[in-house]
CSV table of C-alpha atoms in Angstrom, one decimal:
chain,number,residue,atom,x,y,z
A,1,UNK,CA,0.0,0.0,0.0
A,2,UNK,CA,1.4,3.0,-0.9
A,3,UNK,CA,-0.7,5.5,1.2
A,4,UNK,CA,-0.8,4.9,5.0
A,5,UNK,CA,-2.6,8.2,5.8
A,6,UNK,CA,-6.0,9.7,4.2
A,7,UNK,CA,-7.8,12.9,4.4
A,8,UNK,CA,-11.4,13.2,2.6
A,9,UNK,CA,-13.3,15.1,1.7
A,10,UNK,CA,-17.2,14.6,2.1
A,11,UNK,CA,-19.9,15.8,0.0
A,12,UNK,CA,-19.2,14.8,-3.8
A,13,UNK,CA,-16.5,12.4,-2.7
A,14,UNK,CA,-17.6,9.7,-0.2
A,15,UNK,CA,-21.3,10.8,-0.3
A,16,UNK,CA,-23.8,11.7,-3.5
A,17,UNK,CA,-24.5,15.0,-2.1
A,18,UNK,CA,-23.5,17.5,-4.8
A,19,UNK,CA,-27.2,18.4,-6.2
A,20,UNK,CA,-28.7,18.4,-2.8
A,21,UNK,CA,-25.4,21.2,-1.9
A,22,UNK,CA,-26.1,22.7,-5.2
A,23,UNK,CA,-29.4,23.4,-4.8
A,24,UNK,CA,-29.6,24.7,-1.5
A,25,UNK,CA,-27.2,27.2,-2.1
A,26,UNK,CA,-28.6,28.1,-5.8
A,27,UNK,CA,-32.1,28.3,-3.6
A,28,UNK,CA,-31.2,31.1,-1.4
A,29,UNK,CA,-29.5,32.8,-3.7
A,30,UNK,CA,-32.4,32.5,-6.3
A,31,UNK,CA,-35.0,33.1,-3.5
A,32,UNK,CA,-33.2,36.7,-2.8
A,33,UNK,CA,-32.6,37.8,-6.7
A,34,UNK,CA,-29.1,37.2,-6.5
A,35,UNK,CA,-27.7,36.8,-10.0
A,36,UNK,CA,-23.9,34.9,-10.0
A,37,UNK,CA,-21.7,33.0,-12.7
A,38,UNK,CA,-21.6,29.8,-13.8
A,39,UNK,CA,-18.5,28.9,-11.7
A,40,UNK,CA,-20.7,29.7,-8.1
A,41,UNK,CA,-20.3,26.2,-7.3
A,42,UNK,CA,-16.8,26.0,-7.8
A,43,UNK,CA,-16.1,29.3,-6.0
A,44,UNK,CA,-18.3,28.3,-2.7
A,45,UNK,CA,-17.8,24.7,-2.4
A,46,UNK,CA,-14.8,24.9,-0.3
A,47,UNK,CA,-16.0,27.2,1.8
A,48,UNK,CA,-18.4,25.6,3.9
A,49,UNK,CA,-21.5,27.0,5.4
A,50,UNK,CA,-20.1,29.9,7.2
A,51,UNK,CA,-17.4,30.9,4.2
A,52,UNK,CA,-20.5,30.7,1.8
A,53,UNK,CA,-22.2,33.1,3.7
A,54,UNK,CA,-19.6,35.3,3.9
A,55,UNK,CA,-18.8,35.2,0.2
A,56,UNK,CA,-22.7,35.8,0.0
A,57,UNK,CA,-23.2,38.9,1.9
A,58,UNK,CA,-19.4,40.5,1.0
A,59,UNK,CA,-19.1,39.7,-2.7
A,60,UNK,CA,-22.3,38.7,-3.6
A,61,UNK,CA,-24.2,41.9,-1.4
A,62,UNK,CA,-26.9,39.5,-0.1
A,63,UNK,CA,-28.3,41.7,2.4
A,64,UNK,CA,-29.1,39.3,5.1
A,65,UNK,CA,-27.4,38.6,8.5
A,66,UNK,CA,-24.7,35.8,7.9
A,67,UNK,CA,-26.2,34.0,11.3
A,68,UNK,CA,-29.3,33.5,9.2
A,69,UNK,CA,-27.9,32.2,6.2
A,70,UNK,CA,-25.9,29.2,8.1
A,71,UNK,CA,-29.1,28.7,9.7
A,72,UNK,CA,-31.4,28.4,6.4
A,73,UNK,CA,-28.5,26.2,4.3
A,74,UNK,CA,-29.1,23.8,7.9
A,75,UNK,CA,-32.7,24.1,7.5
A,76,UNK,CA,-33.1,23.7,3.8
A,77,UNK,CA,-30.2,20.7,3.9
A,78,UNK,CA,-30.9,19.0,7.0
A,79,UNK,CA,-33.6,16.5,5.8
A,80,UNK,CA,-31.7,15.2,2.9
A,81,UNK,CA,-28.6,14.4,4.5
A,82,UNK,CA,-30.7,12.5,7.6
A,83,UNK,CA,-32.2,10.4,5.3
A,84,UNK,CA,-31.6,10.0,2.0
A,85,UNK,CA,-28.0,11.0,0.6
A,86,UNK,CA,-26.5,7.5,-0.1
A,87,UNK,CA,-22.6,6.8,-0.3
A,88,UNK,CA,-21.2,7.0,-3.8
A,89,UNK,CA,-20.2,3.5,-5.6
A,90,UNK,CA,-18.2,1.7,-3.7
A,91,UNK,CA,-17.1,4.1,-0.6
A,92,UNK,CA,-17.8,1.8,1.9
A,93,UNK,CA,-16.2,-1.2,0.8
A,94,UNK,CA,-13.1,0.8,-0.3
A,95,UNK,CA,-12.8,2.1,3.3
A,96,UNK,CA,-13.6,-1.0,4.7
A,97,UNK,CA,-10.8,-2.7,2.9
A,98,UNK,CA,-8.4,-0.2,3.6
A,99,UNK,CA,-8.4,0.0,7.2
A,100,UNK,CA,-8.1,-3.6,6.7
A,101,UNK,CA,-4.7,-3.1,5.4
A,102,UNK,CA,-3.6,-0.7,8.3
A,103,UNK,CA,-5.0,2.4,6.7
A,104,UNK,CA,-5.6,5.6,9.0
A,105,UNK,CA,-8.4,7.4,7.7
A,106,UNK,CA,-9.8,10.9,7.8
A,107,UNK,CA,-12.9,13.2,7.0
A,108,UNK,CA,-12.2,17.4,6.3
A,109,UNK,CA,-15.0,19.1,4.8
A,110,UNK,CA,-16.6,22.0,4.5
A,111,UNK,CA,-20.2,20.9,5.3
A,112,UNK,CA,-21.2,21.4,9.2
A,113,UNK,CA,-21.4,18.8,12.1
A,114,UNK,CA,-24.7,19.1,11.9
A,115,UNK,CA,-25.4,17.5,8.4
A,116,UNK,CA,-21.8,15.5,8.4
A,117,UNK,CA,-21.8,13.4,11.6
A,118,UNK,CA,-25.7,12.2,10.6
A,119,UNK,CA,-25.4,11.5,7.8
A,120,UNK,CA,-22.2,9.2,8.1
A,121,UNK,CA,-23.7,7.9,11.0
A,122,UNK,CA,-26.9,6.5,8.9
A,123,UNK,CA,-24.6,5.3,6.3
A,124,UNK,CA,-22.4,2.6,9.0
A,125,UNK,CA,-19.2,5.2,7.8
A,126,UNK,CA,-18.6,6.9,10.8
A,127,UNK,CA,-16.6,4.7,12.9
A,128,UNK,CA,-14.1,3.5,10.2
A,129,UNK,CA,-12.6,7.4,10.5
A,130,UNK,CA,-10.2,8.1,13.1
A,131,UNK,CA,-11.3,12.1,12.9
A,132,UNK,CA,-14.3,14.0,11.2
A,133,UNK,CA,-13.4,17.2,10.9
A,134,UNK,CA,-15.4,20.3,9.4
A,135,UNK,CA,-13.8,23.4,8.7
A,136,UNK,CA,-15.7,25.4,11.4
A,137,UNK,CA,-13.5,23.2,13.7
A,138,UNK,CA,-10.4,25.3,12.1
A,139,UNK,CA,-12.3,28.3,11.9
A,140,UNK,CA,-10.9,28.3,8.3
A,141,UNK,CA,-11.5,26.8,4.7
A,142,UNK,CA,-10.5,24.8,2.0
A,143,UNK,CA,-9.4,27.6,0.7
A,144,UNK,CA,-7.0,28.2,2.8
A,145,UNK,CA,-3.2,26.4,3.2
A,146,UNK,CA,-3.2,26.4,6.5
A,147,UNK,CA,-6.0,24.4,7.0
A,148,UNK,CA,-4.0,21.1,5.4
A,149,UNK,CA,-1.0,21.8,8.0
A,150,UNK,CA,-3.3,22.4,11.0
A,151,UNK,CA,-5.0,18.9,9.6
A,152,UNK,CA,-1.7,17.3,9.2
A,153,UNK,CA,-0.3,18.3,12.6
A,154,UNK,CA,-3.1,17.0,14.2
A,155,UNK,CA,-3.5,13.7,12.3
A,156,UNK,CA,0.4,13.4,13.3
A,157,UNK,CA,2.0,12.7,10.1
A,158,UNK,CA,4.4,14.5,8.0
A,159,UNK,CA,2.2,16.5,5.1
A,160,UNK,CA,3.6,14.9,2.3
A,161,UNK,CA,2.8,11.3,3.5
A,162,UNK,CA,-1.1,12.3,3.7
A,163,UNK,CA,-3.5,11.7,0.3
A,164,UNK,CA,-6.4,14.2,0.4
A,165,UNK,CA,-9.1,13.4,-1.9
A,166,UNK,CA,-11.4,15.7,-3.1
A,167,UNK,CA,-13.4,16.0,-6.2
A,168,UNK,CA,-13.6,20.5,-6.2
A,169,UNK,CA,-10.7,21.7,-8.0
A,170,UNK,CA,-9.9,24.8,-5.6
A,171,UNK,CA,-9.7,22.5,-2.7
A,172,UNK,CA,-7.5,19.8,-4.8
A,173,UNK,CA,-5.1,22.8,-6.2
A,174,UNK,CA,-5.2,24.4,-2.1
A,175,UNK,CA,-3.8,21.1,-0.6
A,176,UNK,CA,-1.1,20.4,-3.4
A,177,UNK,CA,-0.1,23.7,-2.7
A,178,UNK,CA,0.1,22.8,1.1
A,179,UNK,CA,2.5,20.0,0.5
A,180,UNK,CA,-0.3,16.6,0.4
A,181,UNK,CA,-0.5,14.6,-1.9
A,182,UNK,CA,-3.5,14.7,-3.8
A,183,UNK,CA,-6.3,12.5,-5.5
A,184,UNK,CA,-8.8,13.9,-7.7
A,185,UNK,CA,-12.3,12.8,-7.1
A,186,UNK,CA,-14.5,12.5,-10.6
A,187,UNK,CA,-18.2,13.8,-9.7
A,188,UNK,CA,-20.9,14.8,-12.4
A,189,UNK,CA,-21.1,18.5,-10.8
A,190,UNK,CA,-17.9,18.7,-11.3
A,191,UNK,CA,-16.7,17.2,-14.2
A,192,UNK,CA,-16.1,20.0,-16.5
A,193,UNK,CA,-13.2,21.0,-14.6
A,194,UNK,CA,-12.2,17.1,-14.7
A,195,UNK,CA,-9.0,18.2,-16.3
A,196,UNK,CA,-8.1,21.2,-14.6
A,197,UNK,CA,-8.3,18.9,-11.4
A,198,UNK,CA,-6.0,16.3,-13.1
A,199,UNK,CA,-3.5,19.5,-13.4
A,200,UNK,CA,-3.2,19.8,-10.2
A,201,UNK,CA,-3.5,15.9,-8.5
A,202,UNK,CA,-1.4,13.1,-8.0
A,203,UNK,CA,-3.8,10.7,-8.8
A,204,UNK,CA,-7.7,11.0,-10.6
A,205,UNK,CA,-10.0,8.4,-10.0
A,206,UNK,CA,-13.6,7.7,-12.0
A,207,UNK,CA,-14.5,4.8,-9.9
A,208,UNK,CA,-13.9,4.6,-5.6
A,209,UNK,CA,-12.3,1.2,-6.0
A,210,UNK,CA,-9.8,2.7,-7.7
A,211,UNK,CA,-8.1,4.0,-4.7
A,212,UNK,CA,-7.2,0.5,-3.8
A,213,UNK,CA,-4.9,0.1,-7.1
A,214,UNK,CA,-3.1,3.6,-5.7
C-alpha cells in the first residue's frame, strides 16, 4: 500500500450529495434575486457553510445577517442528508478494505457537524474514520493552506505522507499547494473541470475502488 494516511473530503466524494449542496445554495440565492456566474459552485464549495455566507453577503451583497444564512442552508439541507444521501459506488467497501490493510483514515469538509456526523452515521461510515473534521472546527476553509497543516499536525504525520481526496478543483489545487498529496475525485457537478483537477493531483479516479490500485 502506498498511502498509509488519508484525508477526505465529504460531499461529492464519499457521499452523493452534490445536487442536494447545489441546490440549497442556488435556492437562497435564487430566492433573494441574486444573480452569480456559472462557476458559483466551484467558487463556494470549499468554503463551507459559514465561508458561503460570507462570500454571499461580502461579494455577492446579499443583504441578510450571515447568522441566518448558516441557519437556512441547515434548514433547507438538513432532511436530505438525515435520510436520504447515499454513499457513492463503492465508498464503503473501499474504506472497509483499507483500514483492513492498516489504513488511518480521515474526513475534512466544508459541510457542518450538523449535516456531516448524521449522515455518516446512517450510512455505517462513521466509525471507520479516526477524525471528522469540518472546517468550522479550524475556523478556516478549503481555501485556505493552513488548514492542510493544522490537519496534518493534528493527524500526526508529515504533510507529504497524507493523500487528500477531493473532487472540487480549488480544494485539490489548495492542498497540493500545502504539500499533500492529492487525489482527484471524478463527480458529475464537477466534471467540466475534470481536467483542470487532473493538473493539479497526484492521482484522478472515476471509480472509488480505484483508490485501492493507488
Amino acid at each position: 500500500m502506498r498511502y498509509t494516511t488519508y484525508l477526505f473530503d465529504f460531499d461529492g466524494t464519499l457521499v452523493d450529495s452534490m445536487p442536494t449542496y447545489v441546490s440549497v445554495m442556488l435556492r437562497i440565492l435564487d430566492e433573494n434575486g441574486i444573480t452569480y456566474g456559472d462557476d458559483i459552485i466551484k467558487i463556494i464549495t470549499p468554503l463551507g457553510y459559514v465561508g458561503t455566507a460570507k462570500y454571499y453577503t461580502d461579494q455577492l451583497h446579499l443583504d441578510l445577517p450571515q447568522d441566518e444564512l448558516i441557519e437556512t442552508m441547515n434548514r433547507y439541507a438538513y432532511d436530505e442528508y438525515a435520510y436520504n444521501i447515499q454513499a457513492k459506488v463503492g465508498v464503503k467497501e473501499t474504506l472497509q478494505a483499507l483500514k483492513e490493510q492498516g489504513a488511518d483514515l480521515h474526513v475534512l469538509t466544508a459541510s457542518p457537524h450538523t449535516v456531516l456526523d448524521v449522515c455518516l452515521k446512517r450510512l455505517g461510515l462513521l466509525e471507520l474514520f479516526t477524525n471528522v473534521w469540518s472546517c468550522d472546527d479550524f475556523g478556516t476553509t478549503k481555501a485556505d493552506v493552513r488548514i492542510y497543516h493544522m490537519a496534518a499536525q493534528k493527524i500526526g504525520k508529515p504533510i507529504d505522507q497524507i493523500l487528500f481526496l477531493d473532487d472540487n478543483y480549488n480544494a485539490d489545487k489548495t492542498a497540493a499547494m500545502a504539500g499533500m498529496k492529492v487525489c482527484g475525485v471524478y463527480d458529475p457537478t464537477s466534471a467540466e473541470y475534470a481536467d483542470e483537477i487532473r493538473r493539479v493531483s497526484d492521482h484522478y479516479i472515476r471509480d472509488f475502488c480505484e483508490l485501492l490500485t493507488i
